[in-house]
Short mmCIF file of C-alpha atoms and ligand atoms in Angstrom, two decimals:
data_model
loop_
_atom_site.label_atom_id
_atom_site.label_comp_id
_atom_site.label_asym_id
_atom_site.label_seq_id
_atom_site.Cartn_x
_atom_site.Cartn_y
_atom_site.Cartn_z
CA UNK A 11 27.38 -33.52 4.65
CA UNK A 12 25.43 -34.31 7.78
CA UNK A 13 22.61 -30.83 8.69
CA UNK A 14 23.23 -29.11 12.55
CA UNK A 15 19.14 -28.79 14.03
CA UNK A 16 20.53 -27.20 17.36
CA UNK A 17 17.43 -27.18 20.38
CA UNK A 18 17.13 -25.41 23.24
CA UNK A 19 14.28 -24.11 26.08
CA UNK A 20 13.45 -21.33 27.20
CA UNK A 21 11.22 -19.71 29.99
CA UNK A 22 11.71 -22.84 32.74
CA UNK A 23 13.03 -26.18 32.43
CA UNK A 24 11.14 -29.04 32.04
CA UNK A 25 9.44 -28.31 28.96
CA UNK A 26 9.51 -31.07 27.21
CA UNK A 27 12.95 -30.23 25.20
CA UNK A 28 13.78 -34.27 25.10
CA UNK A 29 10.42 -35.36 23.88
CA UNK A 30 10.35 -33.02 21.67
CA UNK A 31 13.91 -33.15 20.74
CA UNK A 32 13.03 -37.32 20.19
CA UNK A 33 9.87 -36.69 18.54
CA UNK A 34 11.26 -34.22 15.58
CA UNK A 35 13.76 -37.40 15.15
CA UNK A 36 10.92 -39.48 15.09
CA UNK A 37 9.11 -37.28 12.29
CA UNK A 38 12.54 -36.62 9.95
CA UNK A 39 12.91 -40.86 10.19
CA UNK A 40 10.00 -41.41 8.83
CA UNK A 41 10.90 -39.68 5.98
CA UNK A 42 13.13 -41.87 5.00
CA UNK A 43 16.32 -39.33 6.87
CA UNK A 44 18.84 -41.04 9.06
CA UNK A 45 19.57 -39.40 11.70
CA UNK A 46 20.85 -39.39 15.43
CA UNK A 47 20.51 -37.14 18.30
CA UNK A 48 22.77 -35.64 21.00
CA UNK A 49 22.75 -34.49 24.32
CA UNK A 50 24.97 -30.88 25.40
CA UNK A 51 24.37 -30.59 29.02
CA UNK A 52 26.15 -27.55 30.89
CA UNK A 53 26.37 -28.82 34.79
CA UNK A 54 30.24 -29.45 35.75
CA UNK A 55 29.88 -33.22 36.73
CA UNK A 56 32.12 -35.43 33.84
CA UNK A 57 29.06 -36.86 33.89
CA UNK A 58 25.82 -38.34 35.49
CA UNK A 59 26.55 -41.67 36.68
CA UNK A 60 27.67 -40.03 40.78
CA UNK A 61 24.14 -38.51 40.92
CA UNK A 62 21.70 -38.51 42.65
CA UNK A 63 18.70 -40.44 40.81
CA UNK A 64 16.39 -37.65 42.67
CA UNK A 65 18.13 -35.03 41.33
CA UNK A 66 19.04 -35.87 37.91
CA UNK A 67 17.15 -38.34 37.60
CA UNK A 68 17.84 -41.83 35.83
CA UNK A 69 21.06 -42.78 34.46
CA UNK A 70 20.46 -43.64 30.54
CA UNK A 71 23.24 -46.57 30.03
CA UNK A 72 24.38 -47.21 26.30
CA UNK A 73 25.75 -50.27 24.41
CA UNK A 74 28.84 -48.66 24.86
CA UNK A 75 29.07 -48.63 28.04
CA UNK A 76 28.42 -44.49 28.67
CA UNK A 77 26.28 -43.16 31.72
CA UNK A 78 24.18 -40.44 30.29
CA UNK A 79 21.48 -38.03 30.87
CA UNK A 80 18.23 -39.48 30.56
CA UNK A 81 16.83 -37.34 27.43
CA UNK A 82 19.20 -40.49 25.59
CA UNK A 83 16.73 -43.08 26.51
CA UNK A 84 13.65 -40.85 24.69
CA UNK A 85 15.94 -40.84 21.36
CA UNK A 86 16.40 -44.13 21.72
CA UNK A 87 13.09 -45.40 22.01
CA UNK A 88 12.18 -42.91 20.02
CA UNK A 89 14.30 -43.74 16.82
CA UNK A 90 15.31 -46.99 17.64
CA UNK A 91 18.93 -45.24 17.03
CA UNK A 92 21.09 -47.78 19.73
CA UNK A 93 23.00 -44.13 21.66
CA UNK A 94 26.82 -43.89 21.57
CA UNK A 95 29.24 -42.26 24.04
CA UNK A 96 29.66 -39.61 21.67
CA UNK A 97 25.70 -39.03 22.08
CA UNK A 98 26.45 -36.65 25.51
CA UNK A 99 28.59 -34.43 27.19
CA UNK A 100 28.92 -31.99 29.78
CA UNK A 101 31.06 -28.46 31.07
CA UNK A 102 32.68 -31.41 33.06
CA UNK A 103 34.18 -33.26 30.34
CA UNK A 104 35.02 -30.82 27.94
CA UNK A 105 36.85 -28.75 30.55
CA UNK A 106 38.67 -32.30 32.12
CA UNK A 107 39.54 -32.67 27.81
CA UNK A 108 41.22 -29.06 27.80
CA UNK A 109 42.73 -29.51 30.65
CA UNK A 110 44.49 -32.49 29.90
CA UNK A 111 45.27 -31.16 26.64
CA UNK A 112 47.03 -27.65 27.55
CA UNK A 113 49.14 -30.03 31.09
CA UNK A 114 50.08 -32.32 27.65
CA UNK A 115 51.20 -28.70 26.71
CA UNK A 116 49.27 -29.08 23.49
CA UNK A 117 48.71 -25.61 23.36
CA UNK A 118 52.48 -24.76 23.09
CA UNK A 119 52.52 -21.32 25.61
CA UNK A 120 48.55 -19.90 24.12
CA UNK A 121 46.13 -18.71 26.72
CA UNK A 122 44.08 -21.12 27.37
CA UNK A 123 40.52 -19.75 26.96
CA UNK A 124 37.02 -20.14 27.05
CA UNK A 125 36.68 -18.78 23.78
CA UNK A 126 37.69 -21.03 21.59
CA UNK A 127 39.72 -23.60 23.29
CA UNK A 128 36.51 -24.85 25.42
CA UNK A 129 33.67 -23.54 22.32
CA UNK A 130 36.07 -25.71 20.09
CA UNK A 131 36.04 -28.43 22.26
CA UNK A 132 31.85 -28.21 21.84
CA UNK A 133 32.68 -28.54 18.00
CA UNK A 134 34.49 -30.53 17.94
CA UNK A 135 32.25 -33.07 20.11
CA UNK A 136 29.13 -31.86 17.57
CA UNK A 137 30.79 -32.52 14.85
CA UNK A 138 33.06 -36.45 16.05
CA UNK A 139 31.28 -39.71 14.76
CA UNK A 140 28.96 -38.55 11.81
CA UNK A 141 29.00 -40.36 8.92
CA UNK A 142 26.36 -40.81 6.94
CA UNK A 143 23.62 -39.24 9.52
CA UNK A 144 21.42 -36.97 6.83
CA UNK A 145 20.43 -35.25 10.30
CA UNK A 146 22.65 -34.50 13.91
CA UNK A 147 19.70 -33.24 16.08
CA UNK A 148 21.77 -31.63 19.29
CA UNK A 149 19.82 -30.79 22.12
CA UNK A 150 21.28 -27.86 24.80
CA UNK A 151 20.13 -29.19 28.46
CA UNK A 152 19.53 -26.00 30.64
CA UNK A 153 17.83 -23.03 29.81
CA UNK A 154 18.65 -20.20 28.07
CA UNK A 155 19.68 -17.24 30.35
CA UNK A 156 21.81 -19.85 32.30
CA UNK A 157 25.49 -18.91 33.26
CA UNK A 158 26.77 -22.52 32.73
CA UNK A 159 25.20 -22.63 28.63
CA UNK A 160 27.12 -19.79 27.28
CA UNK A 161 29.34 -21.44 25.95
CA UNK A 162 27.49 -23.77 24.27
CA UNK A 163 25.54 -20.74 23.08
CA UNK A 164 28.66 -19.45 22.01
CA UNK A 165 29.53 -22.85 20.52
CA UNK A 166 26.35 -23.31 17.95
CA UNK A 167 26.09 -19.48 17.05
CA UNK A 168 29.96 -20.53 16.25
CA UNK A 169 29.00 -24.08 14.21
CA UNK A 170 26.49 -21.90 12.11
CA UNK A 171 28.52 -19.63 11.14
CA UNK A 172 31.08 -22.13 10.01
CA UNK A 173 28.27 -24.81 8.49
CA UNK A 174 26.04 -21.66 6.94
CA UNK A 175 22.40 -21.21 8.02
CA UNK A 176 21.32 -23.83 5.34
CA UNK A 177 23.27 -27.13 6.64
CA UNK A 178 22.31 -25.34 10.85
CA UNK A 179 19.19 -24.59 12.02
CA UNK A 180 17.92 -23.75 15.56
CA UNK A 181 14.99 -24.48 17.38
CA UNK A 182 13.75 -22.96 20.43
CA UNK A 183 10.67 -24.37 22.49
CA UNK A 184 8.82 -22.35 25.05
CA UNK A 185 6.28 -22.01 27.01
CA UNK A 186 3.08 -20.01 26.79
CA UNK A 187 1.69 -19.64 30.54
CA UNK A 188 -2.59 -19.24 30.39
CA UNK A 189 -3.31 -16.50 33.40
CA UNK A 190 -7.47 -16.91 33.27
CA UNK A 191 -7.79 -13.72 34.97
CA UNK A 192 -6.84 -12.35 31.56
CA UNK A 193 -8.01 -15.52 29.84
CA UNK A 194 -5.13 -15.82 27.79
CA UNK A 195 -2.03 -16.85 26.45
CA UNK A 196 0.81 -14.80 26.99
CA UNK A 197 3.55 -14.53 24.68
CA UNK A 198 5.44 -12.16 26.77
CA UNK A 199 7.92 -14.52 28.68
CA UNK A 200 8.57 -16.10 24.57
CA UNK A 201 9.65 -12.96 23.75
CA UNK A 202 11.61 -12.51 26.80
CA UNK A 203 13.20 -15.83 26.28
CA UNK A 204 14.32 -15.23 21.95
CA UNK A 205 15.84 -11.46 23.46
CA UNK A 206 18.24 -13.45 25.50
CA UNK A 207 18.88 -15.57 22.66
CA UNK A 208 19.94 -13.17 20.07
CA UNK A 209 21.92 -11.38 22.64
CA UNK A 210 24.26 -14.21 22.37
CA UNK A 211 23.66 -13.93 18.56
CA UNK A 212 21.25 -16.65 17.65
CA UNK A 213 18.00 -15.95 15.86
CA UNK A 214 15.52 -19.26 16.12
CA UNK A 215 14.14 -20.11 12.63
CA UNK A 216 11.47 -21.96 14.49
CA UNK A 217 10.47 -21.82 17.33
CA UNK A 218 8.25 -24.46 19.79
CA UNK A 219 5.82 -23.25 21.28
CA UNK A 220 4.19 -25.79 24.88
CA UNK A 221 0.25 -24.20 25.87
CA UNK A 222 -1.68 -26.36 27.57
CA UNK A 223 -4.96 -25.44 24.75
CA UNK A 224 -4.75 -24.12 21.27
CA UNK A 225 -2.63 -20.90 20.30
CA UNK A 226 -5.34 -18.48 18.84
CA UNK A 227 -3.61 -17.09 15.17
CA UNK A 228 -3.87 -13.66 16.65
CA UNK A 229 -1.11 -14.85 19.26
CA UNK A 230 0.65 -17.25 16.47
CA UNK A 231 1.13 -13.67 14.54
CA UNK A 232 2.43 -11.97 17.12
CA UNK A 233 5.02 -14.44 18.40
CA UNK A 234 6.47 -14.86 14.74
CA UNK A 235 6.60 -10.78 14.62
CA UNK A 236 7.91 -10.08 17.65
CA UNK A 237 10.34 -13.18 17.55
CA UNK A 238 11.46 -12.41 13.95
CA UNK A 239 10.11 -16.02 12.95
CA UNK A 240 8.40 -16.74 10.00
CA UNK A 241 3.96 -17.34 11.43
CA UNK A 242 3.96 -21.54 10.09
CA UNK A 243 7.37 -21.80 11.78
CA UNK A 244 5.96 -21.09 14.79
CA UNK A 245 4.86 -24.60 15.85
CA UNK A 246 2.65 -25.02 18.90
CA UNK A 247 3.48 -27.51 21.03
CA UNK A 248 0.44 -28.32 22.28
CA UNK A 249 -0.19 -31.06 25.64
CA UNK A 250 -0.95 -34.70 24.88
CA UNK A 251 -1.93 -37.94 26.70
CA UNK A 252 0.79 -40.10 26.28
CA UNK A 253 3.91 -39.61 25.06
CA UNK A 254 3.87 -41.39 21.96
CA UNK A 255 0.98 -38.87 20.49
CA UNK A 256 4.02 -36.52 20.73
CA UNK A 257 5.63 -36.95 17.02
CA UNK A 258 1.74 -37.56 15.08
CA UNK A 259 1.34 -33.96 17.13
CA UNK A 260 3.33 -32.64 16.33
CA UNK A 261 3.77 -33.57 12.76
CA UNK A 262 -0.12 -32.28 12.64
CA UNK A 263 1.20 -28.72 13.66
CA UNK A 264 3.87 -28.87 10.74
CA UNK A 265 6.62 -29.17 12.61
CA UNK A 266 8.50 -31.46 9.67
CA UNK A 267 7.24 -29.68 7.04
CA UNK A 268 8.62 -26.53 8.38
CA UNK A 269 12.26 -28.11 9.37
CA UNK A 270 12.79 -29.70 5.60
CA UNK A 271 11.22 -26.42 4.45
CA UNK A 272 13.77 -24.80 6.16
CA UNK A 273 16.67 -27.07 4.77
CA UNK A 274 15.08 -26.10 0.88
CA UNK A 275 14.00 -30.25 1.38
CA UNK A 276 11.26 -30.06 -1.40
CA UNK A 277 8.70 -33.14 -2.95
CA UNK A 278 9.18 -34.77 -0.01
CA UNK A 279 7.64 -37.33 0.55
CA UNK A 280 4.70 -37.51 3.56
CA UNK A 281 6.16 -39.55 7.03
CA UNK A 282 4.87 -42.67 7.88
CA UNK A 283 3.09 -42.54 11.09
CA UNK A 284 1.34 -46.27 10.97
CA UNK A 285 3.00 -48.04 13.67
CA UNK A 286 2.90 -44.49 15.79
CA UNK A 287 -0.71 -43.91 15.41
CA UNK A 288 -0.98 -48.18 16.09
CA UNK A 289 0.49 -47.64 19.66
CA UNK A 290 -1.82 -44.59 20.35
CA UNK A 291 -4.78 -46.25 18.92
CA UNK A 292 -3.28 -49.86 21.97
CA UNK A 293 -2.71 -46.76 24.88
CA UNK A 294 -5.43 -45.68 24.08
CA UNK A 295 -8.06 -48.48 24.20
CA UNK A 296 -6.26 -51.67 26.10
CA UNK A 297 -8.63 -54.27 27.05
CA UNK A 298 -8.08 -54.88 30.25
CA UNK A 299 -5.55 -53.28 33.29
CA UNK A 300 -2.99 -54.80 35.59
CA UNK A 301 -1.47 -53.01 38.47
CA UNK A 302 2.16 -53.32 39.28
CA UNK A 303 3.57 -52.85 43.18
CA UNK A 304 7.06 -51.22 41.70
CA UNK A 305 9.30 -51.25 44.59
CA UNK A 306 12.12 -48.69 45.12
CA UNK A 307 14.04 -45.26 47.53
CA UNK A 308 13.94 -42.74 44.75
CA UNK A 309 10.43 -43.39 44.32
CA UNK A 310 10.64 -39.33 45.49
CA UNK A 311 11.22 -38.64 41.59
CA UNK A 312 9.28 -40.61 39.07
CA UNK A 313 12.06 -39.44 36.79
CA UNK A 314 14.59 -41.82 38.42
CA UNK A 315 12.65 -45.03 37.24
CA UNK A 316 12.18 -43.20 33.68
CA UNK A 317 12.97 -45.68 31.27
CA UNK A 318 11.47 -48.98 33.79
CA UNK A 319 8.33 -47.09 33.58
CA UNK A 320 8.13 -46.88 29.88
CA UNK A 321 9.25 -51.00 29.18
CA UNK A 322 5.95 -50.83 31.42
CA UNK A 323 3.70 -49.37 29.64
CA UNK A 324 5.18 -50.80 26.16
CA UNK A 325 4.56 -54.68 27.78
CA UNK A 326 1.04 -53.55 28.22
CA UNK A 327 0.76 -51.87 24.75
CA UNK A 328 2.00 -56.00 23.84
CA UNK A 329 -0.73 -57.28 25.98
CA UNK A 330 -3.68 -54.65 25.01
CA UNK A 331 -3.60 -53.73 28.94
CA UNK A 332 -3.14 -50.36 30.33
CA UNK A 333 -0.55 -50.45 33.07
CA UNK A 334 -0.36 -49.07 36.25
CA UNK A 335 1.97 -48.19 38.47
CA UNK A 336 1.55 -48.03 42.11
CA UNK A 337 5.12 -46.42 43.38
CA UNK A 338 5.88 -47.57 46.95
CA UNK A 339 9.09 -46.73 48.91
CA UNK A 340 10.61 -49.29 50.24
CA UNK A 341 11.65 -48.04 53.81
CA UNK A 342 7.53 -47.92 53.93
CA UNK A 343 7.81 -51.70 55.04
CA UNK A 344 10.57 -50.90 57.38
CA UNK A 345 8.37 -48.86 59.55
CA UNK A 346 4.94 -51.26 58.76
CA UNK A 347 3.49 -54.66 57.69
CA UNK A 348 4.25 -55.07 53.87
CA UNK A 349 0.99 -56.90 53.56
CA UNK A 350 -1.64 -54.88 52.81
CA UNK A 351 0.49 -52.36 50.49
CA UNK A 352 1.79 -55.16 48.68
CA UNK A 353 -1.44 -57.83 47.96
CA UNK A 354 -3.64 -55.50 45.54
CA UNK A 355 -0.66 -55.87 43.65
CA UNK A 356 -0.86 -57.98 40.18
CA UNK A 357 3.09 -57.73 39.81
CA UNK A 358 5.92 -56.38 42.21
CA UNK A 359 9.25 -55.28 40.37
CA UNK A 360 11.99 -54.25 42.73
CA UNK A 361 14.56 -51.84 40.43
CA UNK A 362 18.22 -51.29 40.18
CA UNK A 363 18.87 -48.78 43.16
CA UNK A 364 22.46 -48.71 45.47
CA UNK A 365 23.22 -48.96 49.34
CA UNK A 366 20.95 -50.25 52.51
CA UNK A 367 18.98 -47.31 53.11
CA UNK A 368 15.45 -49.14 51.96
CA UNK A 369 17.23 -53.08 51.55
CA UNK A 370 15.12 -55.02 54.46
CA UNK A 371 11.96 -53.25 52.93
CA UNK A 372 13.55 -54.61 48.71
CA UNK A 373 14.01 -57.83 50.86
CA UNK A 374 10.42 -57.77 51.94
CA UNK A 375 8.47 -57.80 49.08
CA UNK A 376 11.15 -60.26 47.33
CA UNK A 377 9.17 -63.10 50.24
CA UNK A 378 5.88 -61.84 50.42
CA UNK A 379 6.17 -62.69 46.51
CA UNK A 380 7.98 -65.99 46.57
CA UNK A 381 5.70 -66.54 49.34
CA UNK A 382 2.55 -65.83 48.22
CA UNK A 383 3.33 -66.59 44.13
CA UNK A 384 2.87 -63.49 42.69
CA UNK A 385 4.68 -62.74 39.84
CA UNK A 386 8.33 -61.08 40.76
CA UNK A 387 10.41 -59.20 38.72
CA UNK A 388 14.06 -58.13 40.21
CA UNK A 389 16.54 -56.50 37.77
CA UNK A 390 19.90 -55.77 39.30
CA UNK A 391 19.61 -54.46 42.79
CA UNK A 392 16.51 -56.03 43.13
CA UNK A 393 17.83 -59.39 41.74
CA UNK A 394 20.51 -59.07 44.67
CA UNK A 395 17.82 -58.67 46.92
CA UNK A 396 16.00 -61.62 45.21
CA UNK A 397 19.46 -63.85 46.00
CA UNK A 398 19.96 -62.41 49.39
CA UNK A 399 15.62 -63.39 50.48
CA UNK A 400 16.64 -66.75 49.47
CA UNK A 401 19.76 -67.22 50.92
CA UNK A 402 18.91 -66.25 53.55
CA UNK A 403 15.11 -67.99 53.66
CA UNK A 404 15.77 -71.16 51.88
CA UNK A 405 19.40 -71.57 51.95
CA UNK A 406 19.84 -71.39 55.44
CA UNK A 407 22.42 -69.12 55.86
CA UNK A 408 20.52 -66.21 57.65
CA UNK A 409 24.05 -64.29 57.84
CA UNK A 410 23.81 -64.15 54.19
CA UNK A 411 23.78 -59.92 52.32
CA UNK A 412 26.59 -57.83 50.38
CA UNK A 413 29.39 -56.41 50.05
CA UNK A 414 27.94 -52.90 49.72
CA UNK A 415 26.35 -53.43 52.94
CA UNK A 416 29.86 -53.21 55.35
CA UNK A 417 32.07 -56.61 55.22
CA UNK A 418 29.91 -60.19 56.08
CA UNK A 419 30.79 -63.85 56.75
CA UNK A 420 28.66 -64.42 54.00
CA UNK A 421 29.23 -62.25 50.85
CA UNK A 422 26.58 -63.98 48.70
CA UNK A 423 26.32 -60.38 46.48
CA UNK A 424 29.86 -59.50 46.77
CA UNK A 425 32.43 -56.36 45.13
CA UNK A 426 33.63 -57.18 41.68
CA UNK A 427 36.15 -56.40 40.94
CA UNK A 428 37.76 -58.43 38.23
CA UNK A 429 35.83 -59.49 34.82
CA UNK A 430 36.06 -60.10 30.80
CA UNK A 431 34.25 -57.79 28.05
CA UNK A 432 34.80 -59.85 25.61
CA UNK A 433 38.98 -60.91 25.41
CA UNK A 434 40.21 -58.03 27.67
CA UNK A 435 40.03 -57.80 31.32
CA UNK A 436 38.90 -54.98 33.16
CA UNK A 437 40.49 -54.07 36.99
CA UNK A 438 38.95 -52.57 39.29
CA UNK A 439 40.59 -52.00 42.88
CA UNK A 440 37.88 -51.34 46.46
CA UNK A 441 39.03 -47.51 47.14
CA UNK A 442 39.14 -46.52 43.41
CA UNK A 443 37.54 -43.40 41.06
CA UNK A 444 33.38 -44.03 41.93
CA UNK A 445 32.51 -42.67 38.12
CA UNK A 446 32.25 -44.56 35.66
CA UNK A 447 33.94 -47.32 37.10
CA UNK A 448 31.17 -50.31 36.46
CA UNK A 449 30.44 -52.72 34.87
CA UNK A 450 28.80 -50.91 32.85
CA UNK A 451 27.64 -51.65 29.33
CA UNK A 452 25.38 -54.41 26.46
CA UNK A 453 27.42 -57.78 27.58
CA UNK A 454 26.83 -60.88 26.37
CA UNK A 455 24.53 -63.69 28.38
CA UNK A 456 23.96 -66.83 28.16
CA UNK A 457 21.05 -68.65 28.72
CA UNK A 458 20.30 -72.00 30.76
CA UNK A 459 18.27 -74.68 27.97
CA UNK A 460 14.91 -75.63 28.66
CA UNK A 461 15.18 -72.36 31.56
CA UNK A 462 11.69 -69.44 31.58
CA UNK A 463 13.83 -66.87 29.88
CA UNK A 464 15.71 -69.14 27.07
CA UNK A 465 12.27 -69.20 26.33
CA UNK A 466 10.90 -66.41 26.80
CA UNK A 467 13.54 -64.92 24.58
CA UNK A 468 13.88 -67.70 22.00
CA UNK A 469 17.02 -66.79 21.51
CA UNK A 470 20.12 -68.81 23.89
CA UNK A 471 22.05 -65.96 23.75
CA UNK A 472 21.36 -62.41 24.58
CA UNK A 473 23.05 -59.01 24.82
CA UNK A 474 21.37 -56.50 27.78
CA UNK A 475 23.58 -53.42 29.51
CA UNK A 476 24.39 -53.15 33.32
CA UNK A 477 25.23 -51.24 35.46
CA UNK A 478 26.36 -52.68 38.42
CA UNK A 479 30.05 -52.34 41.18
CA UNK A 480 29.08 -55.91 43.04
CA UNK A 481 27.72 -59.07 41.47
CA UNK A 482 25.64 -62.41 42.68
CA UNK A 483 28.76 -64.77 44.24
CA UNK A 484 28.97 -67.90 42.02
CA UNK A 485 30.25 -69.71 45.24
CA UNK A 486 26.99 -70.10 45.75
CA UNK A 487 25.03 -71.57 43.14
CA UNK A 488 25.00 -74.85 43.85
CA UNK A 489 23.80 -73.76 48.09
CA UNK A 490 21.12 -72.17 46.10
CA UNK A 491 19.93 -74.33 43.09
CA UNK A 492 19.10 -76.47 45.34
CA UNK A 493 16.49 -75.03 47.36
CA UNK A 494 14.58 -73.72 44.05
CA UNK A 495 16.83 -70.54 43.06
CA UNK A 496 18.10 -72.21 39.25
CA UNK A 497 21.23 -69.57 37.81
CA UNK A 498 19.77 -69.32 34.05
CA UNK A 499 22.10 -66.67 32.56
CA UNK A 500 25.55 -66.21 32.74
CA UNK A 501 28.42 -64.15 31.15
CA UNK A 502 30.04 -66.23 28.50
CA UNK A 503 32.76 -67.50 30.62
CA UNK A 504 30.39 -68.76 33.46
CA UNK A 505 32.38 -66.91 35.88
CA UNK A 506 28.40 -64.34 36.68
CA UNK A 507 25.50 -63.82 36.90
CA UNK A 508 24.00 -63.09 35.61
CA UNK A 509 20.33 -64.57 35.24
CA UNK A 510 18.35 -66.55 37.95
CA UNK A 511 14.51 -67.92 38.44
CA UNK A 512 12.11 -69.75 40.57
CA UNK A 513 11.10 -72.78 38.24
CA UNK A 514 8.44 -73.38 40.88
CA UNK A 515 6.24 -70.05 41.18
CA UNK A 516 4.36 -68.69 38.31
CA UNK A 517 6.95 -65.94 37.47
CA UNK A 518 9.82 -65.01 39.23
CA UNK A 519 13.21 -63.89 37.72
CA UNK A 520 16.31 -61.93 39.12
CA UNK A 521 18.35 -59.67 35.88
CA UNK A 522 21.31 -58.28 36.75
CA UNK A 523 21.20 -56.22 34.06
CA UNK A 524 18.88 -53.42 33.02
CA UNK A 525 16.53 -54.78 29.96
CA UNK A 526 14.48 -51.21 30.59
CA UNK A 527 16.77 -49.20 28.46
CA UNK A 528 16.32 -51.74 25.47
CA UNK A 529 12.67 -51.56 25.41
CA UNK A 530 10.92 -49.19 22.30
CA UNK A 531 7.57 -48.09 22.26
CA UNK A 532 6.86 -50.34 19.04
CA UNK A 533 9.46 -53.38 20.32
CA UNK A 534 8.39 -54.25 23.25
CA UNK A 535 11.40 -55.93 25.11
CA UNK A 536 10.09 -59.83 26.02
CA UNK A 537 10.79 -59.86 30.23
CA UNK A 538 8.52 -56.75 30.37
CA UNK A 539 5.65 -58.45 27.77
CA UNK A 540 6.39 -61.38 29.57
CA UNK A 541 6.00 -60.41 32.83
CA UNK A 542 3.06 -57.78 32.02
CA UNK A 543 1.31 -61.63 30.90
CA UNK A 544 1.89 -63.30 34.08
CA UNK A 545 0.42 -60.40 35.99
CA UNK A 546 -3.11 -60.27 33.48
CA UNK A 547 -2.59 -63.68 34.33
CA UNK A 548 -2.98 -63.44 38.64
CA UNK A 549 -5.46 -60.57 37.36
CA UNK A 550 -7.55 -63.32 36.72
CA UNK A 551 -7.26 -65.32 39.64
CA UNK A 552 -8.49 -63.15 42.46
N1 LIG B 27 23.79 -50.85 43.85
C1 LIG B 27 23.81 -52.41 43.32
C2 LIG B 27 25.21 -52.16 42.78
O1 LIG B 27 25.90 -51.41 42.29
C3 LIG B 27 23.34 -52.23 42.16
C4 LIG B 27 23.22 -50.88 41.60
C5 LIG B 27 22.40 -51.11 39.97
O2 LIG B 27 21.08 -51.58 40.92
N2 LIG B 27 22.35 -50.77 39.37
O3 LIG B 27 25.84 -53.84 42.08
#
């Protein structure tokens, strides 16, 4: 029977609860346990798919096609365990399930209430799809004290009661702010946050205290006393120089030891952290540096490109170089000449995106990379813009466009209304719902023999995650290939272009899918490894 660890956050948001959860998952895994990580989000959207990336950060897509919170990306990168639809839920989804049941008459005339109906649905979710896992870690989004998170806290309180304390654990992440005028780390916000948790019936078993400096023994003792937690279970969670140091550093502070102790797991072997130490070593001591220009429009919140930034770092780890990312607002190119911004870059990447705003700037960035023979990586929207650029400038189709931008005579990129998922036909209407209706999740892609990508992957068929509503129109294939843009990856039925490349260029690849979602620090994605290698070669040229 799985043990459940509930991770809540207090004092302020953005404390790195997702990373802390991912690191704890990785530590338990490195002790030989099987883990799953889940995120419970208290907002009312059914999933984050309809939210702006600049509000909520990246939408992380799972193999089974769920649009989920970006923390699932941390979980997957740290543990290598593929996330599933059943690993993320929101208040919106819980309520839509409960309301659908009510409409069906499932509640047999009863009054439908937060307790027990909503809390039961939350508990069902937490316990669902768990088989032989030793630990299920559930992170509760938001900050304790938010109105929105109350049903979730009530549900985990009930669950701990039902399953017993031997099978459940409450971990609370807080902040110890340093007050320079007093020269002290302050414990009061942590005390208040624990009080808040106690008011809903939850006594934390462990505190993880974020702090920018070591926590003096006296303060640790004080927190333990006031918050009714064993002193060793007050874990200093200090700032570190790279996120991949987090598991190592939290282990040194006793995190996984204390979790094992809580569950009575004595005599456990120490975790093997060799792979984390290796990654940290590589990040701290690179042999060189490359600069990648990322031309997007969500650059005001870097969480919008979380997995992308990580995957580029992984490409750097594989090549032993530091990857410096320059975030470039694509609209800048619409105001001024792009050249001086792009010239210092060793390679250029245009990531995923939506809508016409900023598209012209992305097309200018593609043109610069293509003409100057600077390595170019186009991901999803970045691939679509590369195809439009080639159609306009090489294939003599000046009106080439995407139907995402409005009606066009040359829909080189067009709305997908049907496609195959395995043997099943998926259908969409132009005026259908926006939420959860894109081509989502993992699909196979067949690579053309003798192509660059075939060589990079070292495989004939790959499986990658998608999130798009528009696609490159296969009917333009001949005209584009005639001018040097090769369609080197296609859906198994040969209808959907998945990859384009320019053989007569040092490195020019556009992919319709999101390879960044599958990259791991200890297993960098081959496209990112190869792209960074091309950037290194480019940096040696200039
Ligand atoms: N907006 C484009 C589409 O829906 C690209 C999506 C993306 O980049 N994720 O097809």
